[in-house]
Amino acid sequence: MRRRTLLSLTAATALGGALTACGSAITGEDSSGGSGGADGTVRVGHLPSALFAPLYVADAMGFFEEEGVTLELTPLKSGQDGVPMLSNDQLDVMVAGFSAGMFNALEQGVAFKVVGSMGISPGDPENSPTALEVRQDLLDDGTVSEIADLKGRTIGVAGGPGATGGYLLAAMLEEGGLTLNDVEISNLATPDQEPALTNGSVDAATPSAPFSSSIEEAGIASPLAVPAKGTTGTGVMYSETFVGAEQAQGFFTALAKGAQELSADGKQTDEVYQILADTLGQDIEVLKASPMYTYLPDLAPQADQLEAMQSVWIDAEQITYTEPLDIAGIVDASFAENAAG
């Protein structure tokens, strides 16, 4: 399985620093006022990444303004970092990846609602934004020829087993009858996965594009699997206070309009690529060469994926409780339904 490999090592390395870069729309301000300001301000925590393209496209195309919403964007290092801010009404909205820690927080009484989805895996082995990359020497000598051969081996995952990447890995391992408990997981930031594969400290890794493309071009590793079509580990969360705020529906309607501007096959228009380049401080040619996730036109929350995540993380003992939470009590699909209507 070999996907398109259009990126140079230099381009991917340069993007490593840009993943946390911010465009002019990203303020980084931290306000402690009430939820949903009287002036229409909505405070949104996010991880600056093309993964959350609907947010940036909706902003640049004026959809939030049309709904009377003014964005105040606060960059986060991880979704887990934003959970306390969301629960304490320092943020109204968070657009980020889900984690085992977030489920633990919910079980411990922290309240927020999952109201939407974000990036959906296309399931295309030739053009997936995330892949399970296996060291080329292990593939070439036949040591690893299928997923089951990874049992007991070390796999690099950004954030470790309890992060979004851990869930995506579990979804890929499942194809070979394995679970997270059957492998050794090394918590490696995505830019650190290539050198770890090169020096043999890990046998496989789960880099996202463009790092995966760089790894393949260099002949360091090749993809053995990609997440199945429909797999997702990210979404949109509202604070309990903001759920009832005047701007809550307008914000989501604008966000869904942003998703509707994105191509269903992941290949975007020049206008969209330029918006992402300008907002995120990334090179437009790197963005164009990187496989992208797809998005539901109404960004409906995916309760089945949340159920699967919870199950995976309970089995992997990343979640501190054993009796599953009722996902229906966590999800509020009304905003997506109203946006679609």
CSV table of C-alpha atoms in Angstrom, one decimal:
chain,number,residue,atom,x,y,z
A,1,MET,CA,0.0,0.0,0.0
A,2,ARG,CA,1.7,3.2,-1.2
A,3,ARG,CA,-0.1,6.6,-1.1
A,4,ARG,CA,0.8,9.7,-3.1
A,5,THR,CA,4.0,11.1,-1.7
A,6,LEU,CA,4.3,14.7,-3.0
A,7,LEU,CA,6.1,16.4,-0.1
A,8,SER,CA,9.7,16.9,0.5
A,9,LEU,CA,11.4,16.3,3.8
A,10,THR,CA,12.2,20.0,4.0
A,11,ALA,CA,8.6,21.0,3.6
A,12,ALA,CA,7.3,18.6,6.2
A,13,THR,CA,10.0,19.7,8.7
A,14,ALA,CA,9.1,23.3,8.1
A,15,LEU,CA,5.5,22.6,8.9
A,16,GLY,CA,6.4,21.1,12.3
A,17,GLY,CA,6.8,24.6,13.7
A,18,ALA,CA,3.8,25.9,11.8
A,19,LEU,CA,1.4,23.5,13.4
A,20,THR,CA,1.2,25.8,16.4
A,21,ALA,CA,1.5,29.1,14.4
A,22,CYS,CA,-1.5,31.4,14.4
A,23,GLY,CA,-3.0,33.7,11.8
A,24,SER,CA,-4.3,37.2,12.6
A,25,ALA,CA,-7.8,35.9,13.5
A,26,ILE,CA,-6.3,33.9,16.4
A,27,THR,CA,-6.1,36.1,19.5
A,28,GLY,CA,-4.9,33.8,22.2
A,29,GLU,CA,-6.9,35.9,24.6
A,30,ASP,CA,-8.3,34.4,27.8
A,31,SER,CA,-11.4,36.1,29.0
A,32,SER,CA,-13.3,35.2,32.1
A,33,GLY,CA,-16.6,36.8,31.3
A,34,GLY,CA,-20.0,35.1,31.0
A,35,SER,CA,-20.9,32.7,28.3
A,36,GLY,CA,-21.8,34.3,24.9
A,37,GLY,CA,-21.0,38.0,25.2
A,38,ALA,CA,-23.7,40.6,24.8
A,39,ASP,CA,-21.8,41.8,21.7
A,40,GLY,CA,-22.1,38.4,20.1
A,41,THR,CA,-18.6,37.3,21.1
A,42,VAL,CA,-18.1,33.5,21.3
A,43,ARG,CA,-14.9,32.3,22.9
A,44,VAL,CA,-13.6,29.2,21.0
A,45,GLY,CA,-10.7,27.0,22.1
A,46,HIS,CA,-9.0,25.2,19.2
A,47,LEU,CA,-5.9,23.4,18.1
A,48,PRO,CA,-4.5,25.4,15.2
A,49,SER,CA,-4.7,22.8,12.4
A,50,ALA,CA,-6.2,22.2,9.0
A,51,LEU,CA,-8.1,19.4,10.7
A,52,PHE,CA,-10.5,22.1,11.9
A,53,ALA,CA,-10.9,23.7,8.5
A,54,PRO,CA,-14.7,24.5,8.8
A,55,LEU,CA,-13.9,26.9,11.6
A,56,TYR,CA,-11.4,28.9,9.7
A,57,VAL,CA,-13.4,28.8,6.4
A,58,ALA,CA,-16.6,30.0,8.1
A,59,ASP,CA,-14.7,32.8,9.7
A,60,ALA,CA,-12.9,34.0,6.5
A,61,MET,CA,-16.1,33.7,4.4
A,62,GLY,CA,-18.1,35.9,6.8
A,63,PHE,CA,-20.5,33.2,7.9
A,64,PHE,CA,-20.1,34.0,11.6
A,65,GLU,CA,-20.6,37.7,11.0
A,66,GLU,CA,-23.8,36.8,9.1
A,67,GLU,CA,-25.1,35.1,12.2
A,68,GLY,CA,-24.2,38.0,14.5
A,69,VAL,CA,-21.2,36.1,16.0
A,70,THR,CA,-17.8,37.6,16.7
A,71,LEU,CA,-15.1,35.0,17.3
A,72,GLU,CA,-12.5,35.1,20.0
A,73,LEU,CA,-10.1,32.2,19.2
A,74,THR,CA,-7.8,30.8,21.8
A,75,PRO,CA,-5.1,28.3,20.7
A,76,LEU,CA,-4.8,25.1,22.8
A,77,LYS,CA,-2.0,22.5,23.0
A,78,SER,CA,-4.6,19.7,23.4
A,79,GLY,CA,-8.3,19.2,23.9
A,80,GLN,CA,-7.6,18.0,27.4
A,81,ASP,CA,-6.1,21.4,28.2
A,82,GLY,CA,-9.3,23.1,27.3
A,83,VAL,CA,-11.6,20.9,29.3
A,84,PRO,CA,-11.2,22.9,32.6
A,85,MET,CA,-11.7,26.2,30.6
A,86,LEU,CA,-14.9,24.8,29.0
A,87,SER,CA,-16.3,23.6,32.4
A,88,ASN,CA,-15.4,26.9,34.1
A,89,ASP,CA,-17.0,29.1,31.4
A,90,GLN,CA,-13.7,30.5,30.3
A,91,LEU,CA,-14.5,29.0,26.9
A,92,ASP,CA,-17.9,28.7,25.2
A,93,VAL,CA,-16.8,26.3,22.5
A,94,MET,CA,-14.0,23.9,22.0
A,95,VAL,CA,-13.1,22.3,18.7
A,96,ALA,CA,-10.5,19.6,19.4
A,97,GLY,CA,-9.8,15.9,19.6
A,98,PHE,CA,-11.4,13.7,22.2
A,99,SER,CA,-9.4,11.8,24.8
A,100,ALA,CA,-9.7,9.3,27.6
A,101,GLY,CA,-9.1,12.2,30.0
A,102,MET,CA,-12.2,14.0,28.8
A,103,PHE,CA,-14.3,10.9,29.5
A,104,ASN,CA,-12.7,10.7,33.0
A,105,ALA,CA,-13.6,14.4,33.5
A,106,LEU,CA,-17.2,13.7,32.5
A,107,GLU,CA,-17.5,10.8,34.9
A,108,GLN,CA,-16.1,13.0,37.7
A,109,GLY,CA,-18.9,15.5,37.1
A,110,VAL,CA,-17.3,18.0,34.7
A,111,ALA,CA,-20.2,19.1,32.4
A,112,PHE,CA,-20.1,19.9,28.7
A,113,LYS,CA,-21.9,18.7,25.6
A,114,VAL,CA,-20.6,17.2,22.4
A,115,VAL,CA,-22.6,19.0,19.7
A,116,GLY,CA,-20.8,18.2,16.5
A,117,SER,CA,-18.2,16.3,14.6
A,118,MET,CA,-15.1,17.5,12.8
A,119,GLY,CA,-12.7,15.5,10.5
A,120,ILE,CA,-14.0,12.2,9.2
A,121,SER,CA,-11.5,9.6,7.9
A,122,PRO,CA,-12.0,9.0,4.2
A,123,GLY,CA,-10.8,5.4,4.4
A,124,ASP,CA,-8.8,5.8,1.2
A,125,PRO,CA,-5.5,3.8,1.5
A,126,GLU,CA,-4.0,5.9,-1.2
A,127,ASN,CA,-5.0,9.3,0.3
A,128,SER,CA,-5.5,9.2,4.0
A,129,PRO,CA,-4.5,12.0,6.3
A,130,THR,CA,-3.5,9.4,9.0
A,131,ALA,CA,-1.8,6.1,8.4
A,132,LEU,CA,-0.1,3.3,10.4
A,133,GLU,CA,3.4,3.6,9.0
A,134,VAL,CA,5.6,0.5,9.5
A,135,ARG,CA,9.4,0.6,9.2
A,136,GLN,CA,10.5,-0.3,5.7
A,137,ASP,CA,13.1,-2.8,6.8
A,138,LEU,CA,10.5,-4.8,8.7
A,139,LEU,CA,8.3,-4.9,5.6
A,140,ASP,CA,11.1,-5.7,3.2
A,141,ASP,CA,12.3,-8.7,5.1
A,142,GLY,CA,8.8,-10.0,5.7
A,143,THR,CA,9.0,-9.6,9.5
A,144,VAL,CA,5.8,-7.6,9.3
A,145,SER,CA,3.4,-8.3,6.4
A,146,GLU,CA,0.0,-7.8,8.2
A,147,ILE,CA,-1.4,-6.0,11.2
A,148,ALA,CA,-1.3,-9.1,13.4
A,149,ASP,CA,2.5,-9.2,13.0
A,150,LEU,CA,2.7,-6.0,15.1
A,151,LYS,CA,1.8,-7.8,18.3
A,152,GLY,CA,4.3,-6.9,21.0
A,153,ARG,CA,5.9,-4.2,18.9
A,154,THR,CA,6.4,-0.6,19.7
A,155,ILE,CA,4.3,2.0,18.0
A,156,GLY,CA,4.7,5.8,18.2
A,157,VAL,CA,1.5,7.7,18.9
A,158,ALA,CA,1.2,11.5,19.5
A,159,GLY,CA,-0.3,11.9,23.0
A,160,GLY,CA,-0.1,8.2,23.9
A,161,PRO,CA,-2.8,5.5,24.1
A,162,GLY,CA,-5.4,7.8,25.7
A,163,ALA,CA,-5.2,10.5,23.0
A,164,THR,CA,-7.1,10.8,19.7
A,165,GLY,CA,-4.2,9.1,18.0
A,166,GLY,CA,-4.5,6.2,20.4
A,167,TYR,CA,-8.1,5.7,19.3
A,168,LEU,CA,-7.2,5.9,15.6
A,169,LEU,CA,-4.5,3.3,16.2
A,170,ALA,CA,-7.0,1.0,18.0
A,171,ALA,CA,-9.3,1.3,15.0
A,172,MET,CA,-6.5,0.2,12.6
A,173,LEU,CA,-5.2,-2.6,14.9
A,174,GLU,CA,-8.7,-4.0,15.1
A,175,GLU,CA,-8.5,-5.0,11.4
A,176,GLY,CA,-5.8,-7.5,12.5
A,177,GLY,CA,-7.5,-8.7,15.6
A,178,LEU,CA,-5.3,-6.6,17.9
A,179,THR,CA,-6.0,-4.1,20.6
A,180,LEU,CA,-4.0,-1.4,22.3
A,181,ASN,CA,-3.1,-3.9,25.0
A,182,ASP,CA,-1.3,-6.1,22.4
A,183,VAL,CA,1.3,-3.5,21.5
A,184,GLU,CA,3.7,-1.2,23.3
A,185,ILE,CA,2.8,2.5,22.8
A,186,SER,CA,5.4,5.2,22.9
A,187,ASN,CA,4.1,8.8,23.4
A,188,LEU,CA,5.8,10.7,20.5
A,189,ALA,CA,4.9,14.0,19.1
A,190,THR,CA,4.3,13.7,15.4
A,191,PRO,CA,7.5,15.5,14.3
A,192,ASP,CA,9.5,13.1,16.5
A,193,GLN,CA,8.1,10.0,14.9
A,194,GLU,CA,10.3,10.1,11.7
A,195,PRO,CA,13.6,10.1,13.6
A,196,ALA,CA,12.3,7.3,15.9
A,197,LEU,CA,11.4,5.2,12.9
A,198,THR,CA,14.8,6.0,11.4
A,199,ASN,CA,16.8,4.9,14.5
A,200,GLY,CA,14.6,1.9,15.2
A,201,SER,CA,13.4,3.0,18.6
A,202,VAL,CA,9.8,2.3,17.3
A,203,ASP,CA,8.6,-0.3,14.8
A,204,ALA,CA,5.7,1.7,13.6
A,205,ALA,CA,4.0,5.1,14.1
A,206,THR,CA,0.8,6.9,13.3
A,207,PRO,CA,1.9,10.3,11.8
A,208,SER,CA,-0.6,12.6,10.1
A,209,ALA,CA,0.0,14.3,6.8
A,210,PRO,CA,2.3,15.8,5.7
A,211,PHE,CA,4.7,14.0,8.0
A,212,SER,CA,3.5,10.6,6.8
A,213,SER,CA,4.2,11.6,3.2
A,214,SER,CA,7.7,12.8,4.1
A,215,ILE,CA,8.4,9.4,5.9
A,216,GLU,CA,7.2,7.5,2.8
A,217,GLU,CA,9.2,9.7,0.4
A,218,ALA,CA,12.4,9.1,2.4
A,219,GLY,CA,11.9,5.3,2.2
A,220,ILE,CA,11.8,5.1,6.0
A,221,ALA,CA,8.3,3.4,6.3
A,222,SER,CA,5.2,2.5,4.3
A,223,PRO,CA,1.6,2.5,5.3
A,224,LEU,CA,0.1,-0.8,6.4
A,225,ALA,CA,-3.4,0.5,7.3
A,226,VAL,CA,-5.5,3.6,7.5
A,227,PRO,CA,-8.5,4.3,9.7
A,228,ALA,CA,-11.7,3.0,8.1
A,229,LYS,CA,-14.1,5.3,6.3
A,230,GLY,CA,-16.2,7.2,8.9
A,231,THR,CA,-13.7,7.0,11.8
A,232,THR,CA,-13.4,10.2,13.7
A,233,GLY,CA,-11.8,11.3,17.0
A,234,THR,CA,-12.5,15.0,16.9
A,235,GLY,CA,-15.5,17.2,17.4
A,236,VAL,CA,-17.3,20.3,18.7
A,237,MET,CA,-18.0,20.8,22.4
A,238,TYR,CA,-20.2,23.4,24.1
A,239,SER,CA,-20.0,24.5,27.7
A,240,GLU,CA,-23.2,23.7,29.7
A,241,THR,CA,-23.9,27.4,29.9
A,242,PHE,CA,-23.4,28.1,26.2
A,243,VAL,CA,-25.8,25.3,25.2
A,244,GLY,CA,-28.6,27.7,26.2
A,245,ALA,CA,-27.0,30.9,24.9
A,246,GLU,CA,-28.5,33.1,22.3
A,247,GLN,CA,-25.5,32.7,19.9
A,248,ALA,CA,-25.3,28.9,20.3
A,249,GLN,CA,-27.4,28.0,17.2
A,250,GLY,CA,-26.0,30.8,15.1
A,251,PHE,CA,-22.4,29.7,15.8
A,252,PHE,CA,-23.1,26.1,14.8
A,253,THR,CA,-25.1,27.2,11.7
A,254,ALA,CA,-22.1,29.2,10.5
A,255,LEU,CA,-19.7,26.4,11.3
A,256,ALA,CA,-21.8,24.0,9.2
A,257,LYS,CA,-21.8,26.5,6.3
A,258,GLY,CA,-18.0,26.4,6.5
A,259,ALA,CA,-18.1,22.6,6.3
A,260,GLN,CA,-20.3,22.9,3.2
A,261,GLU,CA,-17.7,24.9,1.4
A,262,LEU,CA,-15.3,22.0,1.7
A,263,SER,CA,-15.0,19.3,-1.0
A,264,ALA,CA,-16.3,15.8,-0.1
A,265,ASP,CA,-13.2,14.2,-1.6
A,266,GLY,CA,-10.8,16.2,0.5
A,267,LYS,CA,-9.3,18.2,-2.5
A,268,GLN,CA,-10.1,21.8,-1.8
A,269,THR,CA,-10.5,24.9,-3.9
A,270,ASP,CA,-7.6,27.4,-4.1
A,271,GLU,CA,-9.7,29.8,-2.1
A,272,VAL,CA,-10.0,27.3,0.8
A,273,TYR,CA,-6.3,26.4,0.7
A,274,GLN,CA,-5.4,30.1,0.8
A,275,ILE,CA,-7.7,30.6,3.8
A,276,LEU,CA,-6.0,27.8,5.7
A,277,ALA,CA,-2.5,29.0,4.7
A,278,ASP,CA,-3.3,32.6,5.8
A,279,THR,CA,-4.9,31.6,9.0
A,280,LEU,CA,-2.5,28.9,10.1
A,281,GLY,CA,0.7,30.3,8.8
A,282,GLN,CA,1.3,27.2,6.7
A,283,ASP,CA,2.8,26.9,3.2
A,284,ILE,CA,-0.1,26.6,0.6
A,285,GLU,CA,1.8,24.0,-1.5
A,286,VAL,CA,2.3,21.8,1.6
A,287,LEU,CA,-1.4,22.1,2.3
A,288,LYS,CA,-2.3,21.2,-1.3
A,289,ALA,CA,-0.1,18.1,-1.2
A,290,SER,CA,-1.4,16.9,2.1
A,291,PRO,CA,-4.4,14.5,2.3
A,292,MET,CA,-7.3,16.1,4.2
A,293,TYR,CA,-10.2,14.8,6.2
A,294,THR,CA,-13.7,15.1,5.0
A,295,TYR,CA,-16.6,16.7,6.9
A,296,LEU,CA,-20.3,16.0,7.2
A,297,PRO,CA,-22.3,18.9,5.7
A,298,ASP,CA,-24.3,19.3,9.0
A,299,LEU,CA,-21.3,18.3,11.2
A,300,ALA,CA,-23.6,16.0,13.1
A,301,PRO,CA,-22.1,14.5,16.3
A,302,GLN,CA,-21.1,10.8,15.9
A,303,ALA,CA,-22.4,9.0,19.0
A,304,ASP,CA,-21.3,5.6,17.7
A,305,GLN,CA,-17.7,6.8,17.5
A,306,LEU,CA,-17.9,8.1,21.1
A,307,GLU,CA,-19.2,4.8,22.2
A,308,ALA,CA,-16.3,3.0,20.4
A,309,MET,CA,-13.8,5.4,22.0
A,310,GLN,CA,-15.1,4.8,25.5
A,311,SER,CA,-15.0,1.1,25.0
A,312,VAL,CA,-11.4,1.1,23.6
A,313,TRP,CA,-10.2,3.3,26.4
A,314,ILE,CA,-11.9,1.2,29.1
A,315,ASP,CA,-10.4,-1.9,27.8
A,316,ALA,CA,-7.0,-0.2,27.6
A,317,GLU,CA,-7.4,1.0,31.2
A,318,GLN,CA,-7.0,4.6,30.1
A,319,ILE,CA,-10.3,5.4,31.7
A,320,THR,CA,-10.6,5.3,35.4
A,321,TYR,CA,-14.1,3.9,35.6
A,322,THR,CA,-15.5,0.5,34.4
A,323,GLU,CA,-19.2,1.2,34.0
A,324,PRO,CA,-19.7,3.0,30.7
A,325,LEU,CA,-21.2,6.5,30.7
A,326,ASP,CA,-24.5,6.9,28.8
A,327,ILE,CA,-23.3,8.6,25.6
A,328,ALA,CA,-26.9,9.9,25.0
A,329,GLY,CA,-26.4,12.2,28.1
A,330,ILE,CA,-23.2,13.7,26.6
A,331,VAL,CA,-24.4,14.4,23.1
A,332,ASP,CA,-26.7,17.1,21.9
A,333,ALA,CA,-27.5,16.8,18.2
A,334,SER,CA,-30.1,19.5,18.1
A,335,PHE,CA,-27.7,22.2,16.8
A,336,ALA,CA,-26.7,20.1,13.8
A,337,GLU,CA,-30.3,19.2,13.1
A,338,ASN,CA,-31.4,22.8,13.1
A,339,ALA,CA,-28.4,23.8,10.9
A,340,ALA,CA,-29.4,21.2,8.4
A,341,GLY,CA,-33.0,22.4,8.4
